[in-house]
Each structure stands twice: as structure tokens, then as C-alpha cells.
Coordinates of C-alpha atoms and ligand atoms in Angstrom, one line a residue:
E1 CA -64.2 -12.3 45.3
V2 CA -61.3 -10.8 47.3
K3 CA -58.8 -8.8 45.4
V4 CA -55.4 -10.6 45.4
P5 CA -52.5 -8.3 45.6
S6 CA -49.9 -8.6 42.8
D7 CA -46.6 -10.3 43.3
I8 CA -44.8 -7.0 43.4
E9 CA -47.2 -5.5 45.9
I10 CA -46.6 -8.4 48.2
A11 CA -42.9 -8.3 47.7
Q12 CA -42.8 -4.6 48.5
Q13 CA -44.3 -5.3 51.9
A14 CA -41.7 -7.8 52.8
K15 CA -39.8 -7.4 56.1
M16 CA -36.4 -8.3 54.9
K17 CA -33.5 -8.9 57.3
P18 CA -30.2 -7.3 56.5
I19 CA -28.5 -10.0 54.5
A20 CA -25.4 -9.8 56.8
D21 CA -27.6 -10.7 59.8
L22 CA -29.2 -13.6 58.0
A23 CA -25.8 -14.9 56.8
M24 CA -24.5 -14.8 60.4
E25 CA -27.5 -16.8 61.7
W26 CA -26.9 -19.5 59.1
G27 CA -23.2 -19.9 59.8
I28 CA -21.7 -17.9 57.0
E29 CA -18.6 -16.0 58.3
D30 CA -18.0 -12.4 57.8
E31 CA -15.0 -12.8 55.5
E32 CA -17.0 -15.2 53.3
L33 CA -19.7 -12.6 52.6
E34 CA -19.4 -10.1 49.8
M35 CA -22.1 -7.5 50.1
Y36 CA -24.0 -6.2 47.0
G37 CA -26.0 -3.6 48.9
K38 CA -27.9 -4.3 52.1
Y39 CA -30.0 -7.3 50.9
K40 CA -27.9 -9.2 48.4
A41 CA -24.5 -10.9 48.8
K42 CA -22.2 -13.2 47.1
I43 CA -20.6 -16.0 49.1
S44 CA -16.9 -16.8 48.6
L45 CA -16.2 -20.4 47.5
D46 CA -13.8 -20.7 50.4
I47 CA -16.8 -21.6 52.5
L48 CA -17.0 -25.0 50.8
N49 CA -13.5 -25.7 51.9
R50 CA -14.2 -24.7 55.5
L51 CA -17.3 -26.8 55.7
K52 CA -15.8 -29.7 53.8
E53 CA -16.2 -32.1 56.7
K54 CA -19.7 -31.0 57.7
E55 CA -22.4 -33.5 56.9
D56 CA -24.7 -32.6 53.9
G57 CA -28.3 -31.8 54.4
K58 CA -31.0 -33.6 52.4
L59 CA -31.4 -32.7 48.7
V60 CA -35.0 -32.3 47.5
L61 CA -35.9 -31.6 43.9
V62 CA -39.2 -29.8 43.1
T63 CA -40.5 -30.7 39.6
A64 CA -43.9 -30.8 37.9
I65 CA -46.3 -32.5 35.6
S66 CA -46.2 -31.4 31.9
P67 CA -47.2 -27.7 32.3
T68 CA -49.5 -25.2 30.7
P69 CA -47.8 -22.1 29.3
A70 CA -48.4 -20.2 32.5
G71 CA -46.3 -22.6 34.6
E72 CA -47.5 -24.8 37.4
G73 CA -45.8 -23.2 40.3
K74 CA -42.4 -25.0 40.7
S75 CA -40.6 -21.9 41.9
T76 CA -43.6 -20.9 44.1
T77 CA -43.6 -24.4 45.7
T78 CA -39.9 -24.5 46.1
V79 CA -40.0 -21.2 48.0
G80 CA -43.1 -22.1 49.9
L81 CA -41.7 -25.5 50.9
G82 CA -38.5 -23.9 52.2
Q83 CA -40.6 -21.5 54.3
A84 CA -42.9 -24.3 55.6
L85 CA -40.0 -26.5 56.6
N86 CA -38.6 -23.7 58.7
K87 CA -42.0 -23.1 60.2
I88 CA -42.0 -26.7 61.5
G89 CA -38.6 -26.3 63.0
K90 CA -36.4 -27.8 60.2
K91 CA -33.5 -25.8 58.9
A92 CA -34.2 -25.4 55.1
V93 CA -32.4 -23.4 52.4
I94 CA -33.6 -23.0 48.9
A95 CA -31.7 -22.8 45.6
L96 CA -33.3 -21.3 42.5
R97 CA -32.3 -20.3 39.1
E98 CA -31.7 -16.6 38.5
P99 CA -34.1 -14.9 36.1
S100 CA -33.2 -13.5 32.7
L101 CA -34.2 -10.0 31.7
G102 CA -35.7 -11.2 28.4
P103 CA -38.9 -12.7 29.8
V104 CA -39.3 -9.8 32.2
F105 CA -40.2 -7.6 29.3
G106 CA -41.9 -10.3 27.3
V107 CA -44.9 -12.3 28.5
K108 CA -43.8 -14.6 31.3
G109 CA -42.7 -12.0 33.8
G110 CA -40.3 -12.6 36.6
A111 CA -39.1 -15.8 38.1
A112 CA -38.9 -15.3 41.8
G113 CA -41.9 -17.4 43.0
G114 CA -45.3 -15.9 43.4
G115 CA -47.9 -14.8 46.0
Y116 CA -46.7 -15.3 49.5
A117 CA -43.9 -17.5 48.4
Q118 CA -41.3 -15.3 46.8
V119 CA -37.7 -14.4 47.0
V120 CA -36.8 -10.8 47.6
P121 CA -35.8 -8.1 46.8
M122 CA -37.7 -9.3 43.7
E123 CA -37.1 -6.1 41.6
D124 CA -33.3 -6.5 42.0
I125 CA -33.4 -10.2 41.5
N126 CA -35.3 -9.8 38.2
L127 CA -33.2 -6.8 37.0
H128 CA -29.4 -6.6 37.1
F129 CA -29.1 -8.5 40.4
T130 CA -25.3 -9.1 41.1
G131 CA -24.2 -8.8 37.5
D132 CA -23.9 -12.5 36.6
M133 CA -25.8 -12.0 33.3
H134 CA -23.4 -9.2 32.4
A135 CA -20.4 -11.4 33.1
I136 CA -21.8 -14.3 31.1
T137 CA -22.7 -12.0 28.2
T138 CA -19.2 -10.5 28.2
A139 CA -17.4 -13.8 28.4
N140 CA -19.5 -15.2 25.6
N141 CA -18.9 -12.2 23.4
L142 CA -15.2 -12.0 24.1
L143 CA -15.0 -15.5 22.5
S144 CA -17.1 -14.2 19.5
A145 CA -14.7 -11.3 19.1
A146 CA -11.8 -13.7 19.3
I147 CA -13.2 -15.8 16.5
D148 CA -13.6 -12.9 14.0
N149 CA -10.3 -11.4 15.1
H150 CA -8.5 -14.7 14.4
I151 CA -10.0 -14.9 10.9
N152 CA -9.1 -11.3 10.3
H153 CA -5.5 -11.8 11.2
G154 CA -4.8 -14.6 8.8
N155 CA -6.9 -17.5 10.1
Q156 CA -4.0 -19.7 11.1
L157 CA -6.4 -22.3 12.6
N158 CA -8.1 -22.6 9.2
I159 CA -11.6 -21.9 10.6
D160 CA -14.3 -22.5 8.0
A161 CA -16.4 -19.3 8.4
R162 CA -19.5 -21.3 7.3
Q163 CA -19.0 -23.7 10.2
I164 CA -18.8 -21.3 13.1
V165 CA -21.3 -22.6 15.7
W166 CA -20.6 -20.0 18.4
K167 CA -23.1 -17.1 18.5
R168 CA -23.1 -13.7 20.1
V169 CA -25.5 -13.2 23.0
L170 CA -27.6 -10.4 24.7
D171 CA -30.0 -10.6 27.7
M172 CA -33.0 -9.3 25.7
N173 CA -35.9 -10.6 23.7
D174 CA -35.1 -9.2 20.3
R175 CA -36.1 -11.2 17.2
A176 CA -34.3 -8.8 14.9
L177 CA -31.0 -10.1 16.1
R178 CA -31.7 -13.8 15.4
D179 CA -29.8 -13.7 12.1
V180 CA -27.3 -10.9 11.4
V181 CA -24.4 -10.2 9.1
V182 CA -21.2 -9.1 10.7
G183 CA -18.0 -7.7 9.3
L184 CA -19.7 -5.4 6.8
G185 CA -17.9 -2.2 5.8
G186 CA -14.8 -3.2 4.0
K187 CA -11.3 -4.6 4.7
A188 CA -10.7 -2.8 7.9
N189 CA -13.7 -4.5 9.5
G190 CA -12.7 -8.1 8.9
F191 CA -14.5 -10.7 6.8
V192 CA -18.2 -10.7 6.1
R193 CA -20.1 -13.7 7.5
Q194 CA -23.6 -14.6 8.8
D195 CA -23.9 -14.7 12.5
G196 CA -26.7 -14.6 15.0
F197 CA -27.6 -13.7 18.6
M198 CA -29.0 -15.9 21.3
I199 CA -30.4 -14.7 24.6
T200 CA -27.7 -14.9 27.3
V201 CA -29.2 -17.7 29.2
A202 CA -29.0 -19.9 26.1
S203 CA -25.2 -19.6 26.1
E204 CA -23.0 -22.6 26.8
V205 CA -21.2 -20.2 29.2
M206 CA -24.3 -20.2 31.4
A207 CA -24.5 -24.0 31.3
V208 CA -20.8 -24.2 32.2
L209 CA -21.3 -21.8 35.1
C210 CA -24.0 -24.1 36.4
L211 CA -22.1 -27.4 36.1
S212 CA -18.6 -26.2 37.2
T213 CA -17.3 -27.4 40.6
S214 CA -14.5 -24.8 40.9
L215 CA -13.0 -21.9 39.1
M216 CA -10.3 -24.1 37.5
D217 CA -13.0 -26.7 36.5
M218 CA -14.8 -23.8 34.8
K219 CA -11.6 -22.8 33.0
E220 CA -11.1 -26.3 31.7
R221 CA -14.7 -26.5 30.6
F222 CA -14.5 -23.2 28.8
G223 CA -11.3 -24.4 27.1
R224 CA -13.2 -27.5 25.7
M225 CA -16.1 -25.5 24.2
V226 CA -16.3 -26.1 20.4
V227 CA -16.8 -22.8 18.6
A228 CA -16.3 -23.8 14.9
Y229 CA -14.9 -26.5 12.6
T230 CA -11.9 -26.2 10.2
Y231 CA -12.1 -26.9 6.5
E232 CA -10.9 -30.4 7.4
G233 CA -13.8 -30.8 9.8
K234 CA -11.7 -30.6 13.0
P235 CA -13.3 -28.9 16.0
V236 CA -11.9 -25.5 17.0
T237 CA -12.1 -24.8 20.8
A238 CA -12.0 -21.7 23.0
K239 CA -8.6 -23.0 24.1
D240 CA -7.3 -23.0 20.5
L241 CA -8.2 -19.3 20.4
G242 CA -6.5 -18.8 23.7
V243 CA -9.2 -16.8 25.5
H244 CA -10.5 -19.4 28.0
G245 CA -8.4 -17.9 30.7
A246 CA -9.7 -14.4 30.1
M247 CA -13.2 -15.7 30.0
T248 CA -12.7 -17.4 33.3
M249 CA -11.4 -14.1 34.8
L250 CA -14.5 -12.3 33.6
M251 CA -16.5 -15.0 35.5
K252 CA -14.5 -14.8 38.8
D253 CA -17.4 -13.2 40.7
A254 CA -20.3 -14.7 38.8
I255 CA -19.1 -18.2 39.9
K256 CA -19.9 -17.3 43.5
P257 CA -23.5 -18.1 44.7
N258 CA -25.8 -15.2 45.4
L259 CA -27.6 -15.1 48.8
V260 CA -31.0 -13.4 49.2
Q261 CA -34.1 -14.4 51.3
T262 CA -37.7 -15.4 51.0
L263 CA -40.6 -13.3 52.2
E264 CA -40.3 -15.2 55.5
N265 CA -36.5 -14.8 55.8
T266 CA -35.6 -18.3 54.6
P267 CA -32.1 -18.2 53.0
A268 CA -32.3 -18.4 49.2
L269 CA -29.3 -19.1 46.9
V270 CA -30.3 -17.7 43.5
H271 CA -27.5 -18.7 41.1
G272 CA -27.3 -19.6 37.4
G273 CA -30.2 -20.0 35.1
P274 CA -29.6 -22.0 31.9
F275 CA -32.3 -22.8 29.3
A276 CA -34.2 -26.0 30.0
N277 CA -34.2 -27.1 26.3
I278 CA -30.7 -26.7 24.7
A279 CA -29.3 -26.7 28.3
H280 CA -30.2 -28.6 31.5
G281 CA -32.3 -26.0 33.2
C282 CA -31.0 -26.2 36.8
N283 CA -29.3 -23.7 39.1
S284 CA -25.6 -24.1 39.8
I285 CA -24.0 -27.2 41.4
L286 CA -22.0 -24.8 43.6
A287 CA -25.0 -23.1 45.1
T288 CA -26.7 -26.5 45.5
R289 CA -23.6 -27.9 47.3
L290 CA -23.4 -24.8 49.5
G291 CA -27.1 -25.0 50.4
L292 CA -26.5 -28.6 51.5
K293 CA -23.8 -27.5 53.9
L294 CA -25.9 -24.6 55.3
G295 CA -29.2 -26.4 55.9
E296 CA -30.7 -29.7 57.0
Y297 CA -32.7 -29.6 53.8
L298 CA -31.9 -27.9 50.4
I299 CA -34.9 -27.5 48.2
T300 CA -34.3 -26.8 44.5
E301 CA -36.1 -27.0 41.2
A302 CA -35.5 -27.7 37.6
G303 CA -37.1 -26.2 34.5
F304 CA -40.2 -27.5 32.6
G305 CA -42.0 -30.8 33.5
A306 CA -40.4 -33.8 35.2
D307 CA -39.8 -35.6 31.8
L308 CA -37.3 -32.8 31.0
G309 CA -36.3 -31.0 34.1
A310 CA -36.1 -33.9 36.6
E311 CA -34.6 -36.2 34.0
K312 CA -31.8 -33.7 33.3
F313 CA -31.3 -32.9 36.9
L314 CA -30.9 -36.5 37.7
N315 CA -28.9 -37.6 34.7
I316 CA -26.7 -34.5 34.2
K317 CA -26.5 -32.3 37.2
C318 CA -26.5 -34.9 39.9
R319 CA -23.9 -37.0 38.0
Y320 CA -21.5 -34.1 37.5
G321 CA -22.1 -32.7 41.0
G322 CA -21.9 -35.9 42.9
L323 CA -25.3 -35.1 44.3
K324 CA -27.7 -37.7 45.8
P325 CA -31.2 -36.5 46.1
A326 CA -33.3 -37.7 49.1
A327 CA -36.7 -37.1 47.6
V328 CA -38.6 -35.5 44.7
V329 CA -41.8 -33.4 44.9
V330 CA -43.9 -33.3 41.8
V331 CA -46.1 -30.2 41.6
A332 CA -49.5 -30.7 40.0
T333 CA -52.3 -28.3 39.4
I334 CA -55.9 -29.2 38.9
R335 CA -56.1 -26.8 36.0
A336 CA -53.3 -28.5 34.1
L337 CA -54.6 -32.0 34.9
K338 CA -58.0 -31.0 33.4
M339 CA -56.2 -29.8 30.3
H340 CA -54.4 -33.2 30.1
G341 CA -57.9 -34.7 30.4
G342 CA -59.0 -32.8 27.3
V343 CA -60.4 -29.5 28.6
K344 CA -59.8 -26.4 26.5
K345 CA -57.5 -23.7 28.0
T346 CA -60.5 -21.3 28.1
D347 CA -62.6 -23.7 30.2
L348 CA -60.1 -24.6 32.9
A349 CA -61.9 -22.5 35.6
S350 CA -65.0 -24.6 35.7
E351 CA -65.3 -27.9 37.6
N352 CA -64.7 -31.0 35.6
L353 CA -64.1 -34.2 37.6
Q354 CA -64.2 -36.5 34.5
A355 CA -61.4 -34.6 32.8
L356 CA -59.4 -34.4 36.1
D357 CA -59.8 -38.2 36.4
K358 CA -58.5 -38.7 32.9
G359 CA -55.7 -36.1 33.1
F360 CA -54.3 -37.8 36.2
A361 CA -52.4 -40.1 33.7
N362 CA -49.8 -37.4 33.2
L363 CA -49.1 -37.1 36.9
A364 CA -49.0 -40.9 37.4
K365 CA -46.5 -41.2 34.6
Q366 CA -44.2 -38.5 36.0
V367 CA -44.4 -40.2 39.4
E368 CA -43.6 -43.6 37.9
N369 CA -40.6 -42.0 36.2
I370 CA -39.1 -40.6 39.4
R371 CA -39.3 -44.0 40.9
K372 CA -37.2 -45.4 38.1
F373 CA -34.3 -43.4 39.5
G374 CA -34.7 -45.1 42.9
L375 CA -36.1 -42.0 44.6
P376 CA -38.9 -41.4 47.1
V377 CA -41.5 -39.1 45.6
M378 CA -44.6 -37.1 46.7
V379 CA -47.2 -35.0 45.0
A380 CA -47.8 -31.4 45.9
V381 CA -51.2 -30.1 44.7
N382 CA -50.7 -26.3 44.1
K383 CA -54.1 -24.9 45.0
F384 CA -55.7 -22.3 42.8
V385 CA -58.7 -20.1 43.8
S386 CA -60.7 -21.8 41.0
D387 CA -60.2 -25.3 42.3
T388 CA -63.4 -26.8 43.8
E389 CA -63.6 -29.0 46.9
A390 CA -64.8 -31.9 44.9
E391 CA -61.8 -31.6 42.5
I392 CA -59.3 -31.4 45.4
E393 CA -60.9 -34.4 47.1
L394 CA -60.8 -36.4 43.9
L395 CA -57.1 -35.7 43.1
I396 CA -56.0 -36.5 46.6
K397 CA -58.0 -39.8 46.5
K398 CA -56.5 -40.7 43.2
C399 CA -53.0 -40.1 44.5
K400 CA -53.6 -42.3 47.5
E401 CA -55.1 -45.0 45.3
Y402 CA -52.0 -44.8 43.1
G403 CA -49.8 -45.2 46.1
V404 CA -48.0 -41.9 46.3
D405 CA -47.9 -39.5 49.2
V406 CA -49.8 -36.3 48.6
A407 CA -50.3 -32.9 50.3
L408 CA -52.2 -29.8 49.5
N409 CA -49.9 -26.8 48.9
E410 CA -51.4 -23.4 49.7
C411 CA -48.1 -21.5 49.9
W412 CA -49.1 -19.1 47.1
G413 CA -52.0 -17.8 49.1
R414 CA -50.7 -18.3 52.7
G415 CA -46.9 -18.5 52.6
G416 CA -45.1 -21.1 54.7
E417 CA -48.2 -21.7 56.8
G418 CA -50.0 -23.0 53.8
G419 CA -47.3 -25.6 53.2
V420 CA -47.0 -27.1 56.7
D421 CA -48.8 -30.3 55.6
M422 CA -46.6 -30.6 52.6
A423 CA -43.5 -30.1 54.8
H424 CA -44.6 -32.8 57.2
T425 CA -45.4 -35.2 54.4
L426 CA -42.0 -34.6 52.9
V427 CA -40.1 -35.1 56.2
N428 CA -42.1 -38.2 56.8
L429 CA -41.4 -39.6 53.4
I430 CA -37.7 -39.0 53.7
E431 CA -37.6 -40.7 57.1
R432 CA -39.6 -43.6 55.9
E433 CA -38.1 -44.3 52.5
E434 CA -34.4 -44.6 51.7
S435 CA -33.2 -43.0 48.5
S436 CA -31.3 -45.4 46.2
Y437 CA -30.6 -42.9 43.5
K438 CA -29.0 -44.0 40.3
P439 CA -28.9 -42.3 36.9
L440 CA -31.0 -43.9 34.2
Y441 CA -28.4 -44.7 31.7
D442 CA -24.7 -45.4 31.4
M443 CA -22.7 -42.5 30.0
E444 CA -20.5 -44.9 28.0
A445 CA -23.5 -46.1 26.0
S446 CA -23.8 -44.9 22.4
I447 CA -25.9 -41.7 21.7
P448 CA -28.8 -43.7 20.1
E449 CA -28.8 -46.1 23.1
K450 CA -29.0 -43.3 25.6
V451 CA -31.7 -41.4 23.7
N452 CA -33.8 -44.6 23.3
T453 CA -33.6 -45.3 27.0
I454 CA -35.0 -41.8 27.7
V455 CA -37.7 -42.1 25.1
R456 CA -38.9 -45.5 26.2
E457 CA -38.5 -45.2 30.0
I458 CA -39.4 -41.5 30.5
Y459 CA -41.6 -40.4 27.6
G460 CA -43.3 -43.7 27.2
G461 CA -42.7 -43.8 23.5
N462 CA -41.6 -46.6 21.1
G463 CA -38.1 -45.2 20.4
A464 CA -36.1 -42.5 18.7
V465 CA -35.9 -41.9 14.9
F466 CA -32.8 -40.0 13.8
S467 CA -32.9 -37.7 10.8
P468 CA -30.1 -38.2 8.2
K469 CA -28.6 -35.0 9.5
A470 CA -28.6 -36.2 13.1
Q471 CA -27.1 -39.6 12.0
K472 CA -24.3 -37.7 10.3
E473 CA -23.6 -35.6 13.4
I474 CA -23.7 -38.7 15.6
K475 CA -21.1 -40.3 13.4
K476 CA -18.9 -37.2 13.6
L477 CA -19.1 -37.1 17.4
E478 CA -18.2 -40.7 17.6
E479 CA -15.2 -40.1 15.5
L480 CA -14.2 -37.2 17.6
G481 CA -14.7 -39.3 20.8
L482 CA -17.3 -36.8 22.0
D483 CA -20.2 -39.2 22.3
K484 CA -19.6 -40.5 25.8
L485 CA -21.5 -37.7 27.5
P486 CA -25.0 -37.4 29.0
I487 CA -27.9 -36.4 26.8
C488 CA -29.6 -33.1 27.0
M489 CA -33.0 -33.4 25.2
A490 CA -34.5 -30.3 23.6
K491 CA -38.2 -31.2 23.4
T492 CA -41.5 -29.5 23.9
Q493 CA -42.4 -29.1 27.6
Y494 CA -46.1 -29.5 26.9
S495 CA -46.2 -33.1 26.2
L496 CA -44.4 -36.3 27.1
S497 CA -44.0 -36.8 23.4
D498 CA -42.4 -34.3 20.9
N499 CA -45.8 -33.2 19.8
P500 CA -47.3 -30.4 22.0
E501 CA -50.8 -31.5 21.1
L502 CA -50.4 -35.0 22.6
L503 CA -51.5 -34.5 26.2
G504 CA -52.0 -36.9 29.1
A505 CA -49.8 -39.9 29.0
P506 CA -49.5 -40.8 25.3
S507 CA -48.0 -44.0 24.0
G508 CA -47.2 -45.6 20.7
F509 CA -45.3 -42.6 19.4
D510 CA -41.7 -42.1 18.1
I511 CA -39.5 -39.2 18.9
T512 CA -37.8 -37.6 16.0
V513 CA -34.3 -36.3 16.6
K514 CA -33.7 -33.7 13.9
E515 CA -30.3 -32.4 15.0
V516 CA -27.5 -33.4 17.4
R517 CA -25.0 -30.9 18.8
V518 CA -22.3 -31.1 21.4
S519 CA -21.8 -28.8 24.3
A520 CA -18.3 -30.1 25.1
G521 CA -17.6 -27.6 27.8
A522 CA -20.9 -28.0 29.6
G523 CA -20.4 -31.7 29.0
F524 CA -23.6 -32.9 27.3
I525 CA -25.0 -33.8 23.9
V526 CA -28.0 -31.8 22.8
C527 CA -30.6 -33.7 20.8
L528 CA -33.1 -31.3 19.2
T529 CA -36.5 -32.7 18.4
G530 CA -38.0 -29.5 17.0
D531 CA -37.1 -26.0 16.2
I532 CA -35.8 -24.5 19.5
M533 CA -36.0 -20.8 19.9
T534 CA -32.7 -19.5 21.4
M535 CA -33.6 -15.8 20.9
P536 CA -37.2 -15.1 21.9
G537 CA -39.2 -12.1 20.5
L538 CA -41.5 -9.7 22.2
P539 CA -45.3 -10.0 21.9
K540 CA -47.5 -7.3 20.3
V541 CA -48.0 -5.6 23.7
P542 CA -44.9 -6.5 25.8
A543 CA -44.9 -6.5 29.6
A544 CA -42.5 -3.6 29.2
N545 CA -45.4 -1.4 28.3
N546 CA -46.9 -1.8 31.8
I547 CA -43.7 -1.4 33.7
D548 CA -42.9 2.0 35.3
I549 CA -41.1 3.7 38.1
D550 CA -42.0 6.9 40.0
E551 CA -40.0 9.8 41.5
N552 CA -39.7 7.8 44.7
G553 CA -38.2 4.9 42.9
K554 CA -41.3 2.8 43.4
I555 CA -41.6 0.2 40.6
T556 CA -45.0 -0.9 39.2
G557 CA -46.0 -3.5 36.7
L558 CA -43.1 -5.9 37.2
F559 CA -46.0 -8.5 37.3
Ligands
LIG601 P1 -42.9 -22.5 37.4 O1 -41.7 -22.3 38.3 O2 -43.5 -23.8 37.4 O3 -42.7 -21.9 36.0 P2 -44.0 -20.3 39.0 O4 -43.8 -20.8 40.4 O5 -43.0 -19.3 38.4 O6 -44.1 -21.6 38.0 O7 -45.4 -19.8 38.8 C1 -45.9 -19.3 37.6 C2 -46.9 -18.2 37.8 O8 -48.1 -18.7 38.4 C3 -46.4 -17.1 38.8 O9 -46.8 -15.8 38.3 C4 -47.1 -17.4 40.1 O10 -47.3 -16.2 40.8 C5 -48.4 -18.0 39.6 N1 -48.9 -19.0 40.6 C6 -48.2 -20.0 41.1 N2 -49.0 -20.7 42.0 C7 -50.2 -20.1 42.0 C8 -51.5 -20.3 42.7 N3 -51.6 -21.3 43.5 N4 -52.5 -19.5 42.4 C9 -52.3 -18.4 41.6 N5 -51.2 -18.1 40.9 C10 -50.1 -19.0 41.1

């Protein structure tokens, strides 16, 4: 077997164009470009005003079947599809989420695509990039400081310290910080209370960044964020504490989309990266809108499988962003489909046509779901070295029988060239089928109605069961008039149900909603179906132990 170079080895061979040249080629004016070194830039929001009248390109979402823990290659496919479209003479721009430092040192590694479909400079993108994470962390923690300071100076708002829901954040996997006590050390240090840290990308500040349509919209959203409740049960907001303006100031550059490029010099907007469980898991609306102005096609992705990522993209992001997708690409891997057909994780490398046949049910359900939004959909089979000819043939045949367009995606191994078929299939689909996108539910419906629609239509379950705690919270949100927002489901990504063990396309199950919370600034209601980790820990041997840099600044081990 040939030795495949690692992602970082491939990335270090990239022939990058100076970002200023690339920007000029794609119609970005000099004064709209803010350079962060030679290969990274931020783009001023003024550009959206200048291009207001220009027709938008076609919006394409890349999503996936219910994944294995390794990921099925959504980012890789997004990058590869962008490269492939340019190869066949279409102007395509891609928009991705920006990676968090936490996973870089944990197990998952970076998030800049893979193989010959990556965004570069990958080290920078995975490390401090243009400082957005720093800005989000600081804005979040300014609000935390304001809460404790307010209580220290007399607590005029009557904040119940036991009901503070706003946590501090840090962009690191550090389980020791999940639960902490602050204010120790006596009178001079304020009041003692229990607090906790989340990883920065789990912050509502990140979700707000991604859903804001302007700096002033961001300020209003920050102002609405609920940080605590008073002894009377009234919500206390960032605006009540008077720091939403300062938070917005801290975010004045973070709000501008970041421009980098792929290995084949396709423009890539890498901006915003919220959690896909307690938040909606999509890159920023502003970067997406910008990409639609710059290219004929804008390819973007959403976290986890289509039951979570695409559902939230279509019900939350598109609604708030006024976005109308032209088509959806569902990434499938033969390995994961075999797993859905009952094969153990350790046996995925050997051929198993029966399991593939059975596991197809998960892909079929995800495709059916996309059609419920009125959208044209195609399947991209992300090819792994371990896939056999017979397996590939079977999967393609099954897709055709099911009545969905399908293409083999070999971008990981061959870059844009390996995605030419996929690009033609997509262009063809979009030209043939009109999108009649509509969200799945009415925002004005009650919380249980909205959740039940998602459970029945998307997950294929009987309905939702709300715990007594969740019922109480729903009642409270109804009283506060905060229930007329879209739903953000926090559910396992491994199954269409809330049980990670139920693979394939299960039916006859209920979904248990244990907790309901509002993210009033982001503008959604989070329904938690299990314990959601908002501060990951490191494994016994973290990826950090393999990362190094030499005297020439050459980095190794960054996956
Ligand atoms: P997702 O966006 O769905 O989480 P990624 O695109 O980040 O998935 O890919 C996850 C990991 O799998 C990356 O390390 C990537 O390099 C690797 N990968 C993706 N596609 C392939 C493939 N066809 N063959 C081998 N490795 C792949």
C-alpha cells in the first residue's frame, strides 16, 4: 500500500497565492481588505453594501448521514466540491466554520478539510488565526466579570446568585474547569458562588456572531442575552448590566469574515464556529452572504449529520439570514453505512455488501428529510481506500433505485480533479430542479408543537416526551414571551434517535427532552435530550503530545 502523506505534509506543500492577489481576482477592493499577514485577511462589511444590487450565487449545503466518531468528510467534501466546480469553469467560493483550539489538542484534530481538499494556511487557521476566538472569549468573560461585579456592589438588580446561567469560557479542553468556585478569599473578592467554564465555541457569543446580520444587530442580540434570574424569577440580560455595547466593541473585527484559500486557490471564507448541539453548528450568516456575492456558487457545511446540522441550517440559519438554498449534498461513506447495517467499528475495513444494503436506510431517511424542505438533493460518496469496487457499485445502484442523484467523491485523494463528476452532477441537479425551500415549522407554534414536528418528520420517532423540569421551563418561557423562537435540538449525532446505539433508520421511539433553555440573543430555544458536554476533557494521550515545532518554525503532528 502507498504511504499517504498526512494532512499537514500536504498543506505544507501548498502553492498559496498572496491573499491580496486572490482577493483582487474575485472582485474584492483594496480598501475592503484588511491583511493579517500575507495569506489571511478580513473583509470589511462595507463590501456587502457595495454589492447590494449584485445577484446572489447559488447556495449549496453539504451535510451527511449520521456519522461515526471520525467524521464522514463534510469539510473535506465542501472544500473538494469548491475546487471541483472551479475546475469545470464555475466560480465557486466556500464557507466553513473556524476551528476551535480545544479539539486540536484533544483527539479530533483540526477542522480544515483533509487530504488534497484543505484550506490553508492550515496551521494558522487551526491556531490563533485572526483572533476571533480571543475576541469571543473576552466578550463573554467581560459579561461574567460584570455579573460578579454587580453583585459585589450591592446587587441592585436583585440577581439570585443560585440562578446565574452565564458561564465563563476558555478555548481549551480542560475538564478541571467544568465546575469551579469563584469569589473565594474574603470580602474584597466579592461573594462566593459556584460557577463553571465552557469551551469558547459553546458560548452564546459565538452563536450570536454567526447569526448577526450587522454590527448593530449583534449589539441588540447581545443586549437580549439572559445571564441570570432575579429572586422574583425575572430574567436579567446583558443590557440590564450595561455591557452589551462594550462587548460589541470587542467584536468589531471578529464580525468581519476571514478570507483564506484552498490548496487549489479557491477562495474560502472561514468564519464562526458554534457548537452543533447547544448551538446551531453553522458558519456565519455574514460570510455566507458575502460568498453568495463573490461567486456563482457558495458551498457551505453544517455540523453533525443532516438530522441535526441540515435541520438547524434550514430552520434557524436560513430563516434568520434570509437565505434560500439551491441544493443539498449529503455525504455518505461506505464505512459508516456498514456500521448502520450492524458492522462493528473494528470490522469496517472488510467488504460487507449485506450490511451496506441494510445501512442504506440511514442515507435514505436523510435524503427524504431534505426533500421535506422542498430542496433538490444529491448524494456524494466519500471514497476511502478500504472501499471495494463491489461496495461502491452497490451503493451507487441503491441511490439510483431510490431516485436520488449520486456521484463518487474522490477529493480527499485527488483534490478538485477527484470531484469533477460530483460538480457536474450538482450543476445538473440545480439546473434541472427548482428549489422551493421552506422551513419545516412555523416559529409561532408552541415549543412542544415545534419539537414534535422535528421528532416526527426528521427523526422518524413517535413524538417528544418532556421531563417535569422541561415542562416547567417551557411554561416559564411562555410566560416571558420567549417561546416563539426556532428550536435548537441538542441530541446525539450518532443516531436519528436520542440513543446513540440505535443505528440505521429506527422507528417507534420517543425523544426525551430533559431540559429547555433559551438563547435569547442568538434567538433559539435549546432542547437538551441528554447530558451535553460544554467543556471537553483531554484523552489519556492527547494530540498535544505529538505536536512539535523545530528551529525553522516547521510544525509537525498537527494531524
Ligand atoms: P466532518 O467535516 O464530517 O467532520 P472532515 O472532512 O473533517 O469530516 O473529515 C474527518 C477526517 O477524515 C479528516 O481527518 C479527514 O482528513 C479524513 N477524511 C475525510 N475523507 C477521507 C477519505 N476519503 N479518506 C481518508 N480520510 C478521509
